[in-house]
Amino acid sequence: MKGIIMIIDGMADRPLGELGGKTPLEAAQTPNMDRMAKLGVNGIMDSIKPGIRPGSDTAHLSILGYDPYEVYTGRGPFEAAGVGVEVRPGDIAFRCNFSTADENGIITDRRAGRIREGTAQLAETLNTMILEEDIEVIFKESTGHRAVLVLRGEGLSDQISDADPKHDGKKVKNVIGLDDSPEAEKTAIILNKVIQKSYELLKDHPINLKRKQNGEPPANIVLPRGAGAVPNADPFNEKYGIKSACIAETGLIQGIAQIAGMDIIEVEGATGGVDTNLENITSSILQNASLDYDFLLINIDGADEAGHDGNLEEKVEFIEKVDAVIGKVMELEDVYFILTADHSTPIAVMDHTGDPVPLVIRGPDVRVDQVNQFHERAAANGGLCRIRGSDIMNILMDLMNRSTKFGA
Amino acid sequence: MKGIIMIIDGMADRPLGELGGKTPLEAAQTPNMDRMAKLGVNGIMDSIKPGIRPGSDTAHLSILGYDPYEVYTGRGPFEAAGVGVEVRPGDIAFRCNFSTADENGIITDRRAGRIREGTAQLAETLNTMILEEDIEVIFKESTGHRAVLVLRGEGLSDQISDADPKHDGKKVKNVIGLDDSPEAEKTAIILNKVIQKSYELLKDHPINLKRKQNGEPPANIVLPRGAGAVPNADPFNEKYGIKSACIAETGLIQGIAQIAGMDIIEVEGATGGVDTNLENITSSILQNASLDYDFLLINIDGADEAGHDGNLEEKVEFIEKVDAVIGKVMELEDVYFILTADHSTPIAVMDHTGDPVPLVIRGPDVRVDQVNQFHERAAANGGLCRIRGSDIMNILMDLMNRSTKFGA
C-alpha cells in the first residue's frame, strides 16, 4: 500500500453572500471530490489547532508530523532549501533582496529596479566571498530581485536583527545581536561584513555596468532579513520507515520537503498560480506513484493565490480544474489517498484564517461514512469528526499497516 | 467586530427520568437560544479536556486561554482578587475565617457565630499589623465570616499548611512548611505570627466587646487556609490586543477577570443565585457592548446554584429566564457572540461533572450548520464538532480578524 496526501492550498473558505451562503468549494462542481467523499471517511482538520491561523509552511510541517512550534524558525531556512541550497541543521538562513545603494550606503531602490536577469551571475560572484572567520557564505538567487543567503559554520546564532531598512532613502541598517550571547554578536559582525563585501563585489560587476548603461539601477548590495537557524528535523523517511517524494509548486513547500529529506520532483509548467499546468502535475503524480515511492506529498497552490487575490470566480474555477486531477489520482490502486487543504484562505479575508478544512481518506477498509460531498460543512458530519494536522501521518501509517504498536 | 462570550454557569446536565429522558436544557423553552443555534455554528466543548471535572475558576481560566494546570494555584488568589484586593504576581493569598478562640488557643467557633457585621472594621484593624519581617499584610473581609489574607514581599512560598483546624474544640494548627525550602519555612513562621497578632489585635476590639455584651462569640482570631501564590498570568488585553471587561456575579469569576487584567463591571442586584436581577445584567451587557470594549466575558450563575441544590424546577425556570437575556444580546450588531456553559452541574449529581457542554457561535460568515436547537445533544451534531475551552479565544480572535498568521 502506498500513501498520498494531496493538499489543495488555501482551498477552504467561509460562506459567501455572492454564492447564496455557499463556500466556493460548496459552489464548485466537483464530481470527483464528491465521489471521493462518498467512498471515503471524512472529517474536518485543524492543521495546527483550532483557531490558529497557519502559514502554508507551518501547516505542512504539522501535517508531516513535525511540531511547527519546535522546528519552525522562520521562513528563511525553508526558502533557502526551496531554491536548492542544501541547508544543514545549524546553518543560519536569510531571505535577501538584491538592492541598489549609493556610495554613502543609502538604499535608493530596495528591489534594484525589480531586476529579473543576471542574478545568477551576481550570486556566483558573491559566492567567491571569503571571510577571515571560518564561515562559509552561500548565496543563491530566487525569483526576481529575491535571493537567499546561508551562513555555515560553528558558533552562529539566528538572534540577530535585519539589515533591510524596509524603505528606500534609508541607510543599510547595522545588524546587531538580539540577545546577549557571543554567538549573536559574532553573527551580527559577520553579517555586516557580508553586506559590506557584497557591495564591493557587486558595484562594478559586469551585470551592473550593463544595467547602468541601460539606465537601470544596479543590483549592487544584498540586504538580508529574517534570520532563521535551519532546524534539526528528524528525517521524514527514517521517522516513518518509508521512501517519499514531494510534488509542490512553490519553493516554500519544496523547502519544507527538502529539510524533511524527501525527494523533490520538479514539474514543468507548475507556476503556483491558477495558470499552472495541471496536466503535467497529474502526469507527474501518476508517474511517480508507479515508482518505488511509498508516499507522495502533493501541493497545488492556485486556490490559495485566488483567495489572496479575493478572486472568487478564479477560485471556484480553479477548484473545478483541480477536481479533474483528483479523478485521475483516484484511478490509482492500492493507495490510501488523503485529500485536504492546509488552511482556509477566505475570499472575504484575502489571507489565511484558522477555520478548519475538510479532509477525506479513501482507501481499502476505511470506515466509509454517510458524507457524500466534499466541502467544509459536509465534512464536519464525517466519521473522522475533528482531527489535527499532527494526526494525519499517524492515521495514514496505521492504515498503511506501517505503524508499530505502542505497548503490548 | 466585537466578541462576547456568555457563560451560563453549570447550565449543562444529563438526561433525567423526571423529564422523560431530557436534560433541563432540552426540556426548557428557549426560543432565543434555539434561534441562535439555527443562525450559528454549534459544537460541544470540554472546558479543560474530556472527562475532567472543572471548577468554575479553572474552566474560565481555560476559556480565557490560560492553562489552568499552570496558573491555577488554588482558590485563594482568585477569591482575594474577587473581593477587591489588587493582588500581584508572587503574593501569597489565603482564604480565611473570622473565628472565636479562647485564651488557650482552642477554637470554640470556627465561624465566630456566623458574624455578619463589623468585619470591615476588624479587617481595617488587622491591616495596621506590622511584622519585623519586611512583609506587607493585607486583610479584606468577604461575605459573612469569610475574609482573605494576602502576604506580599520577597521570598515567600505557598507550600505551607493550613492553620484552620477544620473542627471546633481544637487548637489552632501550627503552620509548617510543606517542602524543605527556606521560603516555605519563612512563610510558615510569618503566618503563625500573623495569626497570633490577629488575636492580640482583635480580642479587645470594640466590635468584639460589643459582641460579648450581646452574648455573641467574638471574632477574635483569623484562620487562614489554602495558601496560593498569585500567578503571573499574561495580561489578557495584551495577549489578544483588545480592551476587555467582565460582567460576573461571583467574586471567584471577578477575581479571575481581575488577575487577567480585565475591567470588572459591577451590576446592582446580581446575586449569583436564581433570584438575580437579570434585567440589570442585560442592561449592563448592552450598555458596555456600546462602549469601546472589544470583548465582554459574561457569567450568569443561577443555573449552577440550582444544580448544586438539585432543584430541577428552579434550574429549568432559570434557564428559561436567561433565554430572554440571550434574545436581547442577539440584537447587538457587528458582534461574534459565543454562548456556552463552563461545565455541567447535573441535578442528579448536585456537583460539577466532566460532561461536555453545548456551544454556539453566531456572527458574520460563520459556517452555519444544520443544528436548530441549543442543547447538549443537538450541539454534538454541529459544525464545530468537539472543541476545548482553550480553543475558544483562538477561534474568536480568528473570526474577529485579530489573529496573526503563524508562518508564511
PDB file of C-alpha atoms in Angstrom, chain A residues 147-273:
ATOM      1  CA  ALA A 147      17.739  35.720  -3.120  1.00  0.00           C
ATOM      2  CA  VAL A 148      18.727  33.657  -0.134  1.00  0.00           C
ATOM      3  CA  LEU A 149      21.861  33.732   1.966  1.00  0.00           C
ATOM      4  CA  VAL A 150      23.136  30.922   4.131  1.00  0.00           C
ATOM      5  CA  LEU A 151      25.920  31.232   6.697  1.00  0.00           C
ATOM      6  CA  ARG A 152      27.530  27.944   7.673  1.00  0.00           C
ATOM      7  CA  GLY A 153      29.992  27.317  10.470  1.00  0.00           C
ATOM      8  CA  GLU A 154      30.460  26.972  14.203  1.00  0.00           C
ATOM      9  CA  GLY A 155      29.031  29.308  16.799  1.00  0.00           C
ATOM     10  CA  LEU A 156      26.375  31.132  14.790  1.00  0.00           C
ATOM     11  CA  SER A 157      23.001  32.378  16.004  1.00  0.00           C
ATOM     12  CA  ASP A 158      19.752  33.491  14.356  1.00  0.00           C
ATOM     13  CA  GLN A 159      19.098  36.018  17.104  1.00  0.00           C
ATOM     14  CA  ILE A 160      20.197  38.989  15.032  1.00  0.00           C
ATOM     15  CA  SER A 161      18.440  41.982  13.540  1.00  0.00           C
ATOM     16  CA  ASP A 162      17.638  42.731   9.896  1.00  0.00           C
ATOM     17  CA  ALA A 163      19.875  44.798   7.602  1.00  0.00           C
ATOM     18  CA  ASP A 164      16.988  45.677   5.317  1.00  0.00           C
ATOM     19  CA  PRO A 165      15.784  49.206   6.230  1.00  0.00           C
ATOM     20  CA  LYS A 166      12.401  48.340   4.648  1.00  0.00           C
ATOM     21  CA  HIS A 167      12.134  51.768   2.959  1.00  0.00           C
ATOM     22  CA  ASP A 168      14.038  53.458   0.164  1.00  0.00           C
ATOM     23  CA  GLY A 169      16.075  56.536   1.078  1.00  0.00           C
ATOM     24  CA  LYS A 170      17.366  54.993   4.292  1.00  0.00           C
ATOM     25  CA  LYS A 171      20.791  53.677   5.218  1.00  0.00           C
ATOM     26  CA  VAL A 172      21.524  49.966   5.379  1.00  0.00           C
ATOM     27  CA  LYS A 173      20.770  49.015   8.969  1.00  0.00           C
ATOM     28  CA  ASN A 174      23.650  47.946  11.145  1.00  0.00           C
ATOM     29  CA  VAL A 175      22.948  44.350  12.215  1.00  0.00           C
ATOM     30  CA  ILE A 176      23.073  43.721  15.950  1.00  0.00           C
ATOM     31  CA  GLY A 177      22.653  40.699  18.207  1.00  0.00           C
ATOM     32  CA  LEU A 178      19.156  40.356  19.677  1.00  0.00           C
ATOM     33  CA  ASP A 179      20.327  38.585  22.784  1.00  0.00           C
ATOM     34  CA  ASP A 180      23.485  38.872  24.859  1.00  0.00           C
ATOM     35  CA  SER A 181      25.082  35.705  23.506  1.00  0.00           C
ATOM     36  CA  PRO A 182      28.566  35.807  21.959  1.00  0.00           C
ATOM     37  CA  GLU A 183      27.094  33.765  19.065  1.00  0.00           C
ATOM     38  CA  ALA A 184      24.629  36.529  18.212  1.00  0.00           C
ATOM     39  CA  GLU A 185      27.350  39.164  18.445  1.00  0.00           C
ATOM     40  CA  LYS A 186      29.629  37.119  16.212  1.00  0.00           C
ATOM     41  CA  THR A 187      26.901  36.502  13.636  1.00  0.00           C
ATOM     42  CA  ALA A 188      25.956  40.181  13.562  1.00  0.00           C
ATOM     43  CA  ILE A 189      29.571  41.175  12.923  1.00  0.00           C
ATOM     44  CA  ILE A 190      29.842  38.605  10.140  1.00  0.00           C
ATOM     45  CA  LEU A 191      26.602  39.684   8.516  1.00  0.00           C
ATOM     46  CA  ASN A 192      27.659  43.335   8.498  1.00  0.00           C
ATOM     47  CA  LYS A 193      30.887  42.261   6.778  1.00  0.00           C
ATOM     48  CA  VAL A 194      28.981  40.148   4.245  1.00  0.00           C
ATOM     49  CA  ILE A 195      26.794  43.124   3.342  1.00  0.00           C
ATOM     50  CA  GLN A 196      29.831  45.411   3.003  1.00  0.00           C
ATOM     51  CA  LYS A 197      31.614  42.855   0.869  1.00  0.00           C
ATOM     52  CA  SER A 198      28.533  42.309  -1.274  1.00  0.00           C
ATOM     53  CA  TYR A 199      28.758  45.987  -2.229  1.00  0.00           C
ATOM     54  CA  GLU A 200      32.477  45.713  -3.005  1.00  0.00           C
ATOM     55  CA  LEU A 201      31.946  42.625  -5.160  1.00  0.00           C
ATOM     56  CA  LEU A 202      28.870  43.884  -6.991  1.00  0.00           C
ATOM     57  CA  LYS A 203      29.351  47.591  -7.535  1.00  0.00           C
ATOM     58  CA  ASP A 204      31.496  47.188 -10.662  1.00  0.00           C
ATOM     59  CA  HIS A 205      30.133  43.788 -11.687  1.00  0.00           C
ATOM     60  CA  PRO A 206      29.679  43.481 -15.485  1.00  0.00           C
ATOM     61  CA  ILE A 207      25.952  42.885 -14.999  1.00  0.00           C
ATOM     62  CA  ASN A 208      25.691  46.156 -13.127  1.00  0.00           C
ATOM     63  CA  LEU A 209      27.856  48.110 -15.562  1.00  0.00           C
ATOM     64  CA  LYS A 210      25.463  46.999 -18.262  1.00  0.00           C
ATOM     65  CA  ARG A 211      22.442  47.949 -16.127  1.00  0.00           C
ATOM     66  CA  LYS A 212      23.876  51.416 -15.620  1.00  0.00           C
ATOM     67  CA  GLN A 213      24.426  51.749 -19.367  1.00  0.00           C
ATOM     68  CA  ASN A 214      20.763  50.891 -19.848  1.00  0.00           C
ATOM     69  CA  GLY A 215      19.710  53.418 -17.243  1.00  0.00           C
ATOM     70  CA  GLU A 216      18.691  50.693 -14.788  1.00  0.00           C
ATOM     71  CA  PRO A 217      19.587  50.804 -11.100  1.00  0.00           C
ATOM     72  CA  PRO A 218      22.482  48.430 -10.336  1.00  0.00           C
ATOM     73  CA  ALA A 219      21.895  45.439  -8.028  1.00  0.00           C
ATOM     74  CA  ASN A 220      24.959  46.388  -6.036  1.00  0.00           C
ATOM     75  CA  ILE A 221      24.169  45.300  -2.497  1.00  0.00           C
ATOM     76  CA  VAL A 222      22.412  42.466  -0.736  1.00  0.00           C
ATOM     77  CA  LEU A 223      20.013  43.132   2.145  1.00  0.00           C
ATOM     78  CA  PRO A 224      19.346  40.102   4.373  1.00  0.00           C
ATOM     79  CA  ARG A 225      16.359  39.800   6.727  1.00  0.00           C
ATOM     80  CA  GLY A 226      14.519  37.169   8.749  1.00  0.00           C
ATOM     81  CA  ALA A 227      17.430  35.139  10.100  1.00  0.00           C
ATOM     82  CA  GLY A 228      16.440  31.570  10.915  1.00  0.00           C
ATOM     83  CA  ALA A 229      18.500  28.624  12.066  1.00  0.00           C
ATOM     84  CA  VAL A 230      17.978  25.528   9.960  1.00  0.00           C
ATOM     85  CA  PRO A 231      16.144  23.153  12.302  1.00  0.00           C
ATOM     86  CA  ASN A 232      17.289  19.685  13.134  1.00  0.00           C
ATOM     87  CA  ALA A 233      14.233  17.921  11.754  1.00  0.00           C
ATOM     88  CA  ASP A 234      14.140  14.117  12.056  1.00  0.00           C
ATOM     89  CA  PRO A 235      14.497  12.776   8.528  1.00  0.00           C
ATOM     90  CA  PHE A 236      10.957  12.026   7.362  1.00  0.00           C
ATOM     91  CA  ASN A 237      11.862   8.772   5.654  1.00  0.00           C
ATOM     92  CA  GLU A 238      13.569   7.409   8.759  1.00  0.00           C
ATOM     93  CA  LYS A 239      10.824   8.612  11.055  1.00  0.00           C
ATOM     94  CA  TYR A 240       8.167   6.657   9.164  1.00  0.00           C
ATOM     95  CA  GLY A 241      10.308   3.977   7.520  1.00  0.00           C
ATOM     96  CA  ILE A 242       9.230   4.949   4.017  1.00  0.00           C
ATOM     97  CA  LYS A 243      10.567   6.346   0.768  1.00  0.00           C
ATOM     98  CA  SER A 244       8.888   9.609  -0.021  1.00  0.00           C
ATOM     99  CA  ALA A 245       8.726  12.396  -2.556  1.00  0.00           C
ATOM    100  CA  CYS A 246       7.141  15.788  -2.818  1.00  0.00           C
ATOM    101  CA  ILE A 247       5.455  17.356  -5.830  1.00  0.00           C
ATOM    102  CA  ALA A 248       4.982  21.008  -4.995  1.00  0.00           C
ATOM    103  CA  GLU A 249       4.873  24.212  -6.957  1.00  0.00           C
ATOM    104  CA  THR A 250       6.371  26.744  -4.562  1.00  0.00           C
ATOM    105  CA  GLY A 251       9.864  26.983  -3.148  1.00  0.00           C
ATOM    106  CA  LEU A 252       8.437  27.270   0.342  1.00  0.00           C
ATOM    107  CA  ILE A 253       6.761  23.856   0.275  1.00  0.00           C
ATOM    108  CA  GLN A 254       9.653  22.296  -1.655  1.00  0.00           C
ATOM    109  CA  GLY A 255      11.926  23.698   1.024  1.00  0.00           C
ATOM    110  CA  ILE A 256       9.950  22.001   3.776  1.00  0.00           C
ATOM    111  CA  ALA A 257      10.101  18.711   1.919  1.00  0.00           C
ATOM    112  CA  GLN A 258      13.817  19.150   1.349  1.00  0.00           C
ATOM    113  CA  ILE A 259      14.557  19.891   5.004  1.00  0.00           C
ATOM    114  CA  ALA A 260      12.479  16.801   5.834  1.00  0.00           C
ATOM    115  CA  GLY A 261      14.719  14.842   3.479  1.00  0.00           C
ATOM    116  CA  MET A 262      12.090  13.951   0.883  1.00  0.00           C
ATOM    117  CA  ASP A 263      12.856  13.759  -2.822  1.00  0.00           C
ATOM    118  CA  ILE A 264      11.717  16.828  -4.716  1.00  0.00           C
ATOM    119  CA  ILE A 265      10.000  16.285  -8.042  1.00  0.00           C
ATOM    120  CA  GLU A 266      10.037  19.283 -10.376  1.00  0.00           C
ATOM    121  CA  VAL A 267       7.113  19.659 -12.753  1.00  0.00           C
ATOM    122  CA  GLU A 268       7.422  21.705 -15.906  1.00  0.00           C
ATOM    123  CA  GLY A 269       4.855  24.444 -16.140  1.00  0.00           C
ATOM    124  CA  ALA A 270       3.980  24.368 -12.446  1.00  0.00           C
ATOM    125  CA  THR A 271       3.645  28.057 -11.683  1.00  0.00           C
ATOM    126  CA  GLY A 272       1.925  28.003  -8.298  1.00  0.00           C
ATOM    127  CA  GLY A 273      -0.840  30.120  -9.807  1.00  0.00           C
TER     128      GLY A 273
END
